[in-house]
Amino acid sequence: MKRFLFFLFVALAGWMTVGAKVQLPQLFQSGMVLQRNQPIPVWGKADAGEQVTITFRKTAYTTTADAKGCWRIDLPKQKAGGPFTLSVVGGSATDDAITLTDVLVGDVWLCSGQSNIDVTIERVYPQYVSDIDAFNLPQVRLFRVQNETNAHGPQDDIRQTSINWKPLTKQNAWLFSAVGSFLGKRMFETTGVPQGIIVNSWGGTPIEAWIPADSLQQNYPMLVEKTRLYDNQEFVRTQAQANNMADRRWNELLDQQDVGIAQHFTALDYDDSAWQTIDQHQWGWRGTGSTWLRQHVQIDKAHAGQPARLLLGTLFDADITYVNGQQVGRTYYQYPPRRYDIPEGLLREGDNVITIRFINKYGVAHFIPEKPYMLCFGADRMSQNPLPKDVIALSSQWKHHDGANMPSCPSGDVGLQNMATTLYNAVVHPLAPYALSGIVWYQGESNTGNPAPYGDCLRKLMGSWRTLWQRPELPFCIVQLANYDGRQQTGMPSPITPQLDPVNSNWARLREAQRTVAVNDPYAELACIIDLGETVDIHPLRKREVAERVALCFDRQVFGKKVALAPQPMSAEVQGSDVTIAFDQPLQTGSVGELEVAGADGRFSNAKGEAQGNIVTIKSPIASPVMVRYAWKDAPSANLHGQNGLPASPFELSVR
């Protein structure tokens, strides 16, 4: 009987082996781009001891899966080209070959970070209408890593994704990263070889979420320990369910108590004459809960009945917007621009009403200044800068009525994506060792609350990723934070008074950490975008220009081109009553603002400077300066440029 059971077990084990299938990670799919001029790792799973064969460009390569069923074959260096076919087959008799078609060989770029990598082509479309309409580059392929977290430890693969090695077209890129799309287009036009863009980002995430536990353990053990507290899927799931329940209940109570719903505030013929009038630039007209605003707009005969687009800038926080009683748009949080299409026939000659229902689960409801608030007609509906003759500007005056007063919405959201190591485990570790040409790191906004550790964390991130890929020289392009008034995030009134006197800017401190890490790493470059931001918007729209500056970094770092990037200071010296700063390249001649000097007491004073050649000379307002800094504000008015037109990076430097 024992012998019978033994042979039955052996037979069943053999059957399971025969029935097993060779597997590839999610990155390996038809349409993918493989990195040229480097060994190309291809890896996956099979049965322990099973033979695996890859056939690529008429050559077969064979290996054997190890005791854990893992296998890897490094294809030899390949020249750019394609399309090719790559097939993978196991040694089992019933194994079907995995056949990947339309495989290209070119350059592969990994774009990672937080929401400014996430910003989509749809968001920036009005900025680049003709460029995006012309997107049709079949040799540029897009891959989006699906968001996922893991508090337990590194995992082997990523989740399935809807954007998987799709060609760069307007439709495919619509919900894909704008920086990634423009980078792929630019690098293809420059190199003439296929381009693969892998986007792996998550809005609002801090840098520590992208770093492995062993890199953080020594200096930041409490961050790692906090993550371990959530290494329990049932606990995390329960917390998420509780948060969803609280959110649903809050909205139910809001709708039950909102007088605007019961009294039909959205109706075109509703009498709002007794409502209070407020100016959208005022502050404090509403807190948490709901509030209603109405504005009457007169439409002439020429525009009556035409389709239009309503631009409502950006609002804090959520809104539901109606025109003449019909809902035309809804946005669930503060950042997206409100661009609501009004269908043909809805607008009438004479009086029309725009109604906004603000919904704020926390904070103070308000309009964001310096944004467009207007009705656009004709071709101007899609334009970033509509012509005056085809728009009707909205008034800043609105009729106002409270809807329902509510406490702040309770939240038990765990937010695993914001905890140390969780993204490294889930969406970075599984990507290696896919061969790359370089990495774009565009992140930092979420660390401005405490910028002191950022430089150390950035070095740890770069070092750990290079170790993971087993490439100590793996190129990084660090995108420096753009100009943005960080006080917007704290709920300060809008508009905010510009910063004129020296301040201890956290945004500037984090930019300096990014700069110093980049200039001290032989395989990293800094993309300075201090002139591409928006004072009131943490997600500036000029992403094509960001991609161009990233591409310049790779031109120099990866391809060895002699291109000048953002001017960098080399040294600062006292010469009599002057301070002279030497730069790494010639500068545009002229006066320089946003300069500050400090003495031994550490107190900074504004100073004026003059640029000539590669030197900026400062007339110091204090005796014996020991420090100098430039553009040291959240949103500085930086005016120092290189001869190439690129802005000088903000910096802080000791004076010798």
Short mmCIF file of C-alpha atoms in Angstrom, two decimals, residues 209-648:
data_model
loop_
_atom_site.label_atom_id
_atom_site.label_comp_id
_atom_site.label_asym_id
_atom_site.label_seq_id
_atom_site.Cartn_x
_atom_site.Cartn_y
_atom_site.Cartn_z
CA ALA A 209 7.96 55.05 -0.24
CA TRP A 210 10.28 54.36 -3.19
CA ILE A 211 13.31 53.19 -1.17
CA PRO A 212 13.94 49.62 0.11
CA ALA A 213 13.79 48.88 3.83
CA ASP A 214 17.46 47.88 4.15
CA SER A 215 18.52 51.31 2.80
CA LEU A 216 16.33 53.16 5.31
CA GLN A 217 16.81 50.96 8.36
CA GLN A 218 19.99 52.53 9.76
CA ASN A 219 19.08 56.22 9.55
CA TYR A 220 15.27 56.08 9.51
CA PRO A 221 14.26 52.97 11.50
CA MET A 222 10.95 54.45 12.66
CA LEU A 223 9.78 54.87 9.07
CA VAL A 224 10.40 51.19 8.47
CA GLU A 225 8.75 50.18 11.73
CA LYS A 226 5.64 52.21 10.90
CA THR A 227 5.30 50.32 7.62
CA ARG A 228 5.61 47.01 9.46
CA LEU A 229 2.63 47.97 11.58
CA TYR A 230 0.54 47.69 8.42
CA ASP A 231 1.97 44.35 7.29
CA ASN A 232 -1.47 42.80 7.74
CA GLN A 233 -3.77 42.69 4.74
CA GLU A 234 -6.91 42.15 6.81
CA PHE A 235 -6.15 45.22 8.94
CA VAL A 236 -5.46 47.38 5.89
CA ARG A 237 -8.61 46.15 4.16
CA THR A 238 -10.71 46.85 7.25
CA GLN A 239 -9.30 50.37 7.54
CA ALA A 240 -10.05 51.05 3.87
CA GLN A 241 -13.60 49.78 4.26
CA ALA A 242 -14.12 52.00 7.31
CA ASN A 243 -12.85 55.00 5.39
CA ASN A 244 -15.22 54.28 2.49
CA MET A 245 -18.13 53.90 4.89
CA ALA A 246 -17.33 57.22 6.58
CA ASP A 247 -17.08 58.93 3.20
CA ARG A 248 -20.42 57.52 2.02
CA ARG A 249 -22.12 58.47 5.27
CA TRP A 250 -20.74 62.01 5.13
CA ASN A 251 -22.10 62.46 1.60
CA GLU A 252 -25.48 60.98 2.56
CA LEU A 253 -25.87 63.43 5.45
CA LEU A 254 -24.69 66.31 3.27
CA ASP A 255 -27.31 65.60 0.61
CA GLN A 256 -30.06 65.15 3.21
CA GLN A 257 -29.33 68.51 4.83
CA ASP A 258 -28.47 70.58 1.75
CA VAL A 259 -31.26 73.12 1.28
CA GLY A 260 -30.10 73.73 -2.27
CA ILE A 261 -31.17 70.27 -3.35
CA ALA A 262 -34.61 70.55 -1.75
CA GLN A 263 -35.18 74.07 -3.10
CA HIS A 264 -33.78 73.39 -6.59
CA PHE A 265 -31.02 76.00 -6.60
CA THR A 266 -29.91 74.71 -10.01
CA ALA A 267 -33.11 75.70 -11.80
CA LEU A 268 -32.79 78.37 -14.46
CA ASP A 269 -35.84 80.24 -13.18
CA TYR A 270 -34.92 80.05 -9.48
CA ASP A 271 -35.14 83.50 -7.88
CA ASP A 272 -31.72 84.27 -6.35
CA SER A 273 -32.27 88.00 -5.96
CA ALA A 274 -32.16 87.80 -2.16
CA TRP A 275 -28.88 85.91 -2.09
CA GLN A 276 -25.75 87.57 -0.73
CA THR A 277 -23.22 88.75 -3.33
CA ILE A 278 -19.60 87.74 -2.80
CA ASP A 279 -16.39 88.28 -4.76
CA GLN A 280 -14.57 85.10 -5.70
CA HIS A 281 -11.28 86.72 -4.67
CA GLN A 282 -12.56 87.22 -1.13
CA TRP A 283 -11.70 84.71 1.55
CA GLY A 284 -13.79 82.93 4.15
CA TRP A 285 -17.22 82.83 2.53
CA ARG A 286 -17.51 79.09 3.17
CA GLY A 287 -15.93 76.24 5.13
CA THR A 288 -16.73 72.52 5.26
CA GLY A 289 -19.98 71.22 3.85
CA SER A 290 -21.67 72.60 0.75
CA THR A 291 -22.25 76.05 -0.63
CA TRP A 292 -23.96 77.31 -3.77
CA LEU A 293 -22.90 80.05 -6.16
CA ARG A 294 -24.88 81.42 -9.10
CA GLN A 295 -23.91 83.86 -11.82
CA HIS A 296 -26.11 85.28 -14.59
CA VAL A 297 -24.45 85.56 -18.00
CA GLN A 298 -25.89 87.42 -20.96
CA ILE A 299 -25.52 85.61 -24.31
CA ASP A 300 -25.93 87.52 -27.57
CA LYS A 301 -27.78 86.22 -30.61
CA ALA A 302 -24.54 85.26 -32.39
CA HIS A 303 -23.49 82.85 -29.63
CA ALA A 304 -26.92 81.57 -28.56
CA GLY A 305 -27.33 77.84 -29.15
CA GLN A 306 -23.65 77.31 -29.96
CA PRO A 307 -21.61 74.64 -28.20
CA ALA A 308 -19.17 76.21 -25.77
CA ARG A 309 -16.63 75.35 -23.11
CA LEU A 310 -16.90 76.72 -19.59
CA LEU A 311 -13.53 77.38 -17.96
CA LEU A 312 -13.73 77.59 -14.17
CA GLY A 313 -10.02 77.69 -13.44
CA THR A 314 -9.37 75.37 -10.54
CA LEU A 315 -11.46 75.22 -7.39
CA PHE A 316 -11.00 74.00 -3.85
CA ASP A 317 -12.20 71.36 -3.40
CA ALA A 318 -14.95 69.45 -5.24
CA ASP A 319 -17.68 70.90 -7.42
CA ILE A 320 -20.77 70.02 -9.42
CA THR A 321 -21.49 72.65 -12.07
CA TYR A 322 -24.72 73.38 -13.93
CA VAL A 323 -25.67 75.64 -16.83
CA ASN A 324 -29.33 76.59 -17.16
CA GLY A 325 -30.24 73.75 -14.80
CA GLN A 326 -28.32 71.03 -16.66
CA GLN A 327 -25.21 69.45 -15.13
CA VAL A 328 -22.22 70.07 -17.40
CA GLY A 329 -19.37 68.83 -15.22
CA ARG A 330 -18.19 67.41 -11.94
CA THR A 331 -14.71 67.24 -10.38
CA TYR A 332 -13.95 65.36 -7.18
CA TYR A 333 -10.84 67.16 -5.93
CA GLN A 334 -8.96 70.42 -6.22
CA TYR A 335 -6.22 69.96 -8.79
CA PRO A 336 -7.80 69.28 -12.21
CA PRO A 337 -8.66 72.35 -14.30
CA ARG A 338 -12.39 72.75 -14.73
CA ARG A 339 -13.09 72.55 -18.47
CA TYR A 340 -16.75 71.76 -18.91
CA ASP A 341 -18.29 71.34 -22.36
CA ILE A 342 -21.70 72.94 -22.92
CA PRO A 343 -23.72 71.09 -25.57
CA GLU A 344 -25.25 72.73 -28.58
CA GLY A 345 -28.63 74.30 -27.87
CA LEU A 346 -28.23 74.73 -24.10
CA LEU A 347 -27.24 78.39 -24.12
CA ARG A 348 -30.01 80.78 -25.05
CA GLU A 349 -30.14 84.40 -26.12
CA GLY A 350 -30.38 86.68 -23.12
CA ASP A 351 -30.14 85.50 -19.50
CA ASN A 352 -28.28 82.28 -18.68
CA VAL A 353 -27.26 80.93 -15.27
CA ILE A 354 -24.12 79.15 -14.14
CA THR A 355 -24.57 77.34 -10.83
CA ILE A 356 -21.74 75.81 -8.82
CA ARG A 357 -22.25 73.50 -5.89
CA PHE A 358 -19.02 73.51 -3.88
CA ILE A 359 -18.41 70.46 -1.67
CA ASN A 360 -15.64 70.69 0.91
CA LYS A 361 -14.85 67.78 3.20
CA TYR A 362 -12.16 69.89 4.85
CA GLY A 363 -10.60 73.34 4.50
CA VAL A 364 -12.14 76.47 3.05
CA ALA A 365 -13.94 76.66 -0.29
CA HIS A 366 -12.28 79.05 -2.70
CA PHE A 367 -11.37 79.87 -6.29
CA ILE A 368 -7.72 79.66 -7.34
CA PRO A 369 -6.53 83.03 -8.68
CA GLU A 370 -4.67 83.63 -11.95
CA LYS A 371 -6.69 80.94 -13.71
CA PRO A 372 -9.11 81.41 -16.64
CA TYR A 373 -12.79 81.94 -15.80
CA MET A 374 -14.77 82.34 -19.02
CA LEU A 375 -17.07 80.91 -21.67
CA CYS A 376 -15.26 79.99 -24.90
CA PHE A 377 -16.81 79.51 -28.31
CA GLY A 378 -15.75 78.21 -31.72
CA ALA A 379 -12.14 77.18 -32.24
CA ASP A 380 -11.19 78.87 -28.96
CA ARG A 381 -12.92 76.13 -26.97
CA MET A 382 -9.74 74.02 -27.01
CA SER A 383 -7.21 76.83 -26.87
CA GLN A 384 -5.01 77.65 -23.90
CA ASN A 385 -5.20 81.34 -24.81
CA PRO A 386 -8.63 82.05 -26.31
CA LEU A 387 -9.09 85.14 -28.43
CA PRO A 388 -11.12 87.92 -26.80
CA LYS A 389 -13.65 88.01 -29.62
CA ASP A 390 -14.68 84.39 -29.02
CA VAL A 391 -14.96 84.43 -25.23
CA ILE A 392 -17.22 85.88 -22.59
CA ALA A 393 -15.32 86.60 -19.39
CA LEU A 394 -17.09 85.66 -16.19
CA SER A 395 -17.56 88.22 -13.46
CA SER A 396 -15.79 87.74 -10.14
CA GLN A 397 -19.15 88.52 -8.48
CA TRP A 398 -21.34 85.56 -7.52
CA LYS A 399 -24.64 85.14 -5.74
CA HIS A 400 -23.97 83.01 -2.65
CA HIS A 401 -26.11 80.75 -0.43
CA ASP A 402 -25.12 78.15 2.16
CA GLY A 403 -26.11 74.58 1.44
CA ALA A 404 -25.31 72.47 4.51
CA ASN A 405 -22.91 72.89 7.40
CA MET A 406 -20.87 69.76 8.08
CA PRO A 407 -17.90 68.75 10.23
CA SER A 408 -14.76 67.66 8.41
CA CYS A 409 -15.13 64.22 6.87
CA PRO A 410 -13.45 61.60 9.11
CA SER A 411 -10.78 59.53 7.41
CA GLY A 412 -9.28 56.23 8.42
CA ASP A 413 -7.46 55.82 5.13
CA VAL A 414 -4.21 53.95 5.71
CA GLY A 415 -2.50 55.48 2.66
CA LEU A 416 0.03 52.68 2.27
CA GLN A 417 1.46 54.40 -0.79
CA ASN A 418 2.77 57.14 1.52
CA MET A 419 4.66 54.78 3.82
CA ALA A 420 8.28 53.78 3.56
CA THR A 421 9.28 50.98 1.16
CA THR A 422 5.74 50.09 0.00
CA LEU A 423 6.19 51.29 -3.59
CA TYR A 424 9.72 50.00 -3.89
CA ASN A 425 8.38 46.57 -2.92
CA ALA A 426 5.38 46.58 -5.24
CA VAL A 427 6.31 48.54 -8.36
CA VAL A 428 10.10 49.07 -8.46
CA HIS A 429 11.59 45.73 -7.46
CA PRO A 430 9.52 43.79 -10.04
CA LEU A 431 10.79 45.95 -12.93
CA ALA A 432 14.44 44.98 -12.54
CA PRO A 433 16.54 43.93 -14.32
CA TYR A 434 14.63 45.16 -17.43
CA ALA A 435 17.33 46.94 -19.43
CA LEU A 436 17.07 50.73 -19.35
CA SER A 437 18.84 53.65 -20.94
CA GLY A 438 18.08 56.02 -18.04
CA ILE A 439 15.69 57.04 -15.26
CA VAL A 440 13.73 60.27 -14.80
CA TRP A 441 13.06 61.12 -11.14
CA TYR A 442 10.44 63.90 -10.82
CA GLN A 443 9.36 64.05 -7.17
CA GLY A 444 9.76 66.10 -4.02
CA GLU A 445 6.61 68.15 -3.52
CA SER A 446 5.40 65.76 -0.81
CA ASN A 447 8.67 66.09 1.11
CA THR A 448 8.74 69.90 1.32
CA GLY A 449 7.22 69.76 4.81
CA ASN A 450 10.52 68.33 6.08
CA PRO A 451 13.23 68.78 3.43
CA ALA A 452 16.23 68.12 5.70
CA PRO A 453 16.55 64.35 5.00
CA TYR A 454 15.74 64.63 1.29
CA GLY A 455 19.29 64.71 -0.06
CA ASP A 456 20.26 61.62 1.92
CA CYS A 457 17.10 59.82 0.85
CA LEU A 458 17.68 60.72 -2.80
CA ARG A 459 21.19 59.28 -2.66
CA LYS A 460 19.80 56.13 -1.05
CA LEU A 461 17.13 55.84 -3.74
CA MET A 462 19.61 56.19 -6.59
CA GLY A 463 22.09 53.82 -4.96
CA SER A 464 19.49 51.16 -4.18
CA TRP A 465 17.98 51.26 -7.67
CA ARG A 466 21.41 50.99 -9.26
CA THR A 467 22.16 48.02 -7.02
CA LEU A 468 18.83 46.44 -7.96
CA TRP A 469 19.61 46.81 -11.66
CA GLN A 470 23.26 45.82 -11.04
CA ARG A 471 24.36 48.95 -12.91
CA PRO A 472 26.40 51.36 -10.74
CA GLU A 473 26.48 53.83 -13.64
CA LEU A 474 22.72 53.80 -14.35
CA PRO A 475 21.92 57.38 -15.47
CA PHE A 476 19.44 59.53 -13.54
CA CYS A 477 17.86 62.83 -14.53
CA ILE A 478 16.59 64.63 -11.43
CA VAL A 479 13.85 67.14 -12.23
CA GLN A 480 14.17 70.02 -9.79
CA LEU A 481 10.97 71.41 -8.29
CA ALA A 482 9.39 74.21 -10.28
CA ASN A 483 8.41 77.59 -8.91
CA TYR A 484 5.21 77.31 -6.87
CA ASP A 485 4.00 79.18 -3.82
CA GLY A 486 3.93 76.38 -1.28
CA ARG A 487 1.70 78.43 1.03
CA GLN A 488 -1.18 77.39 -1.24
CA GLN A 489 -0.98 73.93 0.34
CA THR A 490 -1.44 75.29 3.85
CA GLY A 491 -4.84 76.86 3.15
CA MET A 492 -3.54 80.42 3.11
CA PRO A 493 -5.88 83.04 1.62
CA SER A 494 -5.67 83.61 -2.12
CA PRO A 495 -4.22 85.59 -3.71
CA ILE A 496 -1.09 85.41 -1.53
CA THR A 497 1.23 88.39 -1.15
CA PRO A 498 4.50 87.72 -3.03
CA GLN A 499 7.53 86.95 -0.89
CA LEU A 500 9.95 89.89 -1.10
CA ASP A 501 12.13 89.61 1.99
CA PRO A 502 14.45 86.63 2.62
CA VAL A 503 12.57 83.58 3.89
CA ASN A 504 13.45 80.09 5.06
CA SER A 505 11.78 78.37 2.13
CA ASN A 506 11.32 74.61 2.41
CA TRP A 507 10.81 74.45 -1.34
CA ALA A 508 14.16 76.13 -1.90
CA ARG A 509 15.82 73.84 0.64
CA LEU A 510 14.53 70.77 -1.19
CA ARG A 511 15.64 72.17 -4.57
CA GLU A 512 19.12 72.63 -3.12
CA ALA A 513 19.14 69.00 -1.98
CA GLN A 514 18.21 67.92 -5.50
CA ARG A 515 20.89 70.15 -6.99
CA THR A 516 23.73 69.06 -4.72
CA VAL A 517 22.94 65.37 -5.18
CA ALA A 518 22.93 65.77 -8.95
CA VAL A 519 26.12 67.82 -9.26
CA ASN A 520 28.03 65.43 -7.01
CA ASP A 521 26.96 62.26 -8.82
CA PRO A 522 28.92 61.50 -12.02
CA TYR A 523 25.97 59.62 -13.51
CA ALA A 524 23.22 62.14 -12.73
CA GLU A 525 22.07 65.43 -14.24
CA LEU A 526 19.71 68.14 -13.01
CA ALA A 527 16.81 69.41 -15.11
CA CYS A 528 16.12 72.91 -13.79
CA ILE A 529 12.53 74.06 -14.40
CA ILE A 530 12.40 77.03 -12.02
CA ASP A 531 10.82 79.11 -14.80
CA LEU A 532 8.20 76.56 -15.92
CA GLY A 533 5.97 76.51 -12.83
CA GLU A 534 2.81 78.33 -11.84
CA THR A 535 2.59 80.25 -8.58
CA VAL A 536 -0.89 78.93 -7.78
CA ASP A 537 -0.74 75.46 -9.34
CA ILE A 538 1.40 72.61 -8.06
CA HIS A 539 0.86 70.90 -11.42
CA PRO A 540 2.17 73.35 -14.03
CA LEU A 541 1.14 72.60 -17.59
CA ARG A 542 4.34 73.22 -19.58
CA LYS A 543 5.29 69.56 -19.70
CA ARG A 544 6.72 69.59 -23.23
CA GLU A 545 9.39 72.04 -22.06
CA VAL A 546 10.08 69.83 -19.02
CA ALA A 547 10.56 66.84 -21.32
CA GLU A 548 12.93 68.84 -23.52
CA ARG A 549 15.14 69.69 -20.54
CA VAL A 550 15.11 66.07 -19.41
CA ALA A 551 16.14 65.08 -22.92
CA LEU A 552 19.04 67.56 -22.83
CA CYS A 553 20.25 65.85 -19.64
CA PHE A 554 20.22 62.48 -21.36
CA ASP A 555 21.86 63.97 -24.46
CA ARG A 556 24.84 64.75 -22.25
CA GLN A 557 24.76 61.89 -19.75
CA VAL A 558 23.81 58.98 -22.01
CA PHE A 559 24.93 60.05 -25.47
CA GLY A 560 27.95 62.16 -24.53
CA LYS A 561 26.86 65.28 -26.40
CA LYS A 562 28.48 68.57 -25.47
CA VAL A 563 25.36 70.46 -24.45
CA ALA A 564 25.08 73.14 -21.80
CA LEU A 565 22.43 72.62 -19.15
CA ALA A 566 21.25 74.99 -16.42
CA PRO A 567 24.15 77.18 -15.22
CA GLN A 568 25.62 75.92 -11.94
CA PRO A 569 27.72 77.93 -9.45
CA MET A 570 31.28 76.70 -8.98
CA SER A 571 32.56 78.99 -6.21
CA ALA A 572 31.91 82.27 -4.38
CA GLU A 573 34.64 84.60 -3.14
CA VAL A 574 34.89 87.94 -1.34
CA GLN A 575 36.74 90.59 -3.30
CA GLY A 576 36.80 93.82 -1.32
CA SER A 577 33.20 94.84 -0.76
CA ASP A 578 32.00 92.54 -3.53
CA VAL A 579 31.10 88.87 -3.70
CA THR A 580 31.88 87.16 -7.00
CA ILE A 581 30.24 83.89 -8.05
CA ALA A 582 31.88 81.85 -10.79
CA PHE A 583 29.62 79.65 -12.96
CA ASP A 584 30.34 76.66 -15.17
CA GLN A 585 29.37 78.49 -18.38
CA PRO A 586 28.86 81.97 -19.88
CA LEU A 587 25.81 83.87 -18.67
CA GLN A 588 23.48 86.36 -20.26
CA THR A 589 24.75 89.83 -19.39
CA GLY A 590 22.58 91.99 -17.17
CA SER A 591 21.33 92.71 -13.68
CA VAL A 592 20.45 89.78 -11.44
CA GLY A 593 17.70 89.75 -8.82
CA GLU A 594 16.71 87.29 -6.10
CA LEU A 595 20.22 87.34 -4.58
CA GLU A 596 20.81 87.23 -0.82
CA VAL A 597 23.92 87.32 1.38
CA ALA A 598 24.40 86.47 5.05
CA GLY A 599 27.07 87.06 7.66
CA ALA A 600 28.20 84.82 10.47
CA ASP A 601 24.87 85.38 12.26
CA GLY A 602 23.05 83.54 9.47
CA ARG A 603 20.66 86.41 8.75
CA PHE A 604 20.18 86.95 5.02
CA SER A 605 19.75 90.33 3.32
CA ASN A 606 18.61 91.11 -0.22
CA ALA A 607 21.41 92.04 -2.61
CA LYS A 608 21.81 93.13 -6.23
CA GLY A 609 24.15 91.60 -8.74
CA GLU A 610 25.45 91.94 -12.28
CA ALA A 611 26.22 89.08 -14.67
CA GLN A 612 29.03 89.29 -17.18
CA GLY A 613 30.91 86.41 -18.78
CA ASN A 614 30.66 83.51 -16.35
CA ILE A 615 30.75 85.77 -13.26
CA VAL A 616 28.00 87.32 -11.15
CA THR A 617 29.27 90.23 -9.05
CA ILE A 618 27.27 91.19 -5.96
CA LYS A 619 27.48 94.48 -4.13
CA SER A 620 27.22 93.13 -0.60
CA PRO A 621 24.96 95.14 1.74
CA ILE A 622 26.73 93.62 4.77
CA ALA A 623 30.34 93.34 5.89
CA SER A 624 32.10 89.96 5.83
CA PRO A 625 29.47 87.83 4.06
CA VAL A 626 29.87 84.08 4.52
CA MET A 627 26.89 82.75 2.56
CA VAL A 628 25.19 83.66 -0.70
CA ARG A 629 22.05 82.25 -2.22
CA TYR A 630 19.93 82.78 -5.31
CA ALA A 631 16.20 82.33 -5.98
CA TRP A 632 15.66 81.15 -2.41
CA LYS A 633 11.86 81.36 -2.32
CA ASP A 634 8.95 79.06 -3.02
CA ALA A 635 8.16 80.91 -6.23
CA PRO A 636 11.12 83.17 -7.04
CA SER A 637 11.26 85.63 -9.93
CA ALA A 638 14.45 84.07 -11.28
CA ASN A 639 16.15 86.07 -14.03
CA LEU A 640 19.66 84.62 -14.32
CA HIS A 641 20.18 82.61 -17.52
CA GLY A 642 22.95 80.97 -19.46
CA GLN A 643 23.80 81.91 -23.02
CA ASN A 644 21.70 78.91 -24.04
CA GLY A 645 18.62 80.55 -22.51
CA LEU A 646 18.23 78.01 -19.72
CA PRO A 647 17.66 79.39 -16.21
CA ALA A 648 20.35 79.07 -13.57
#
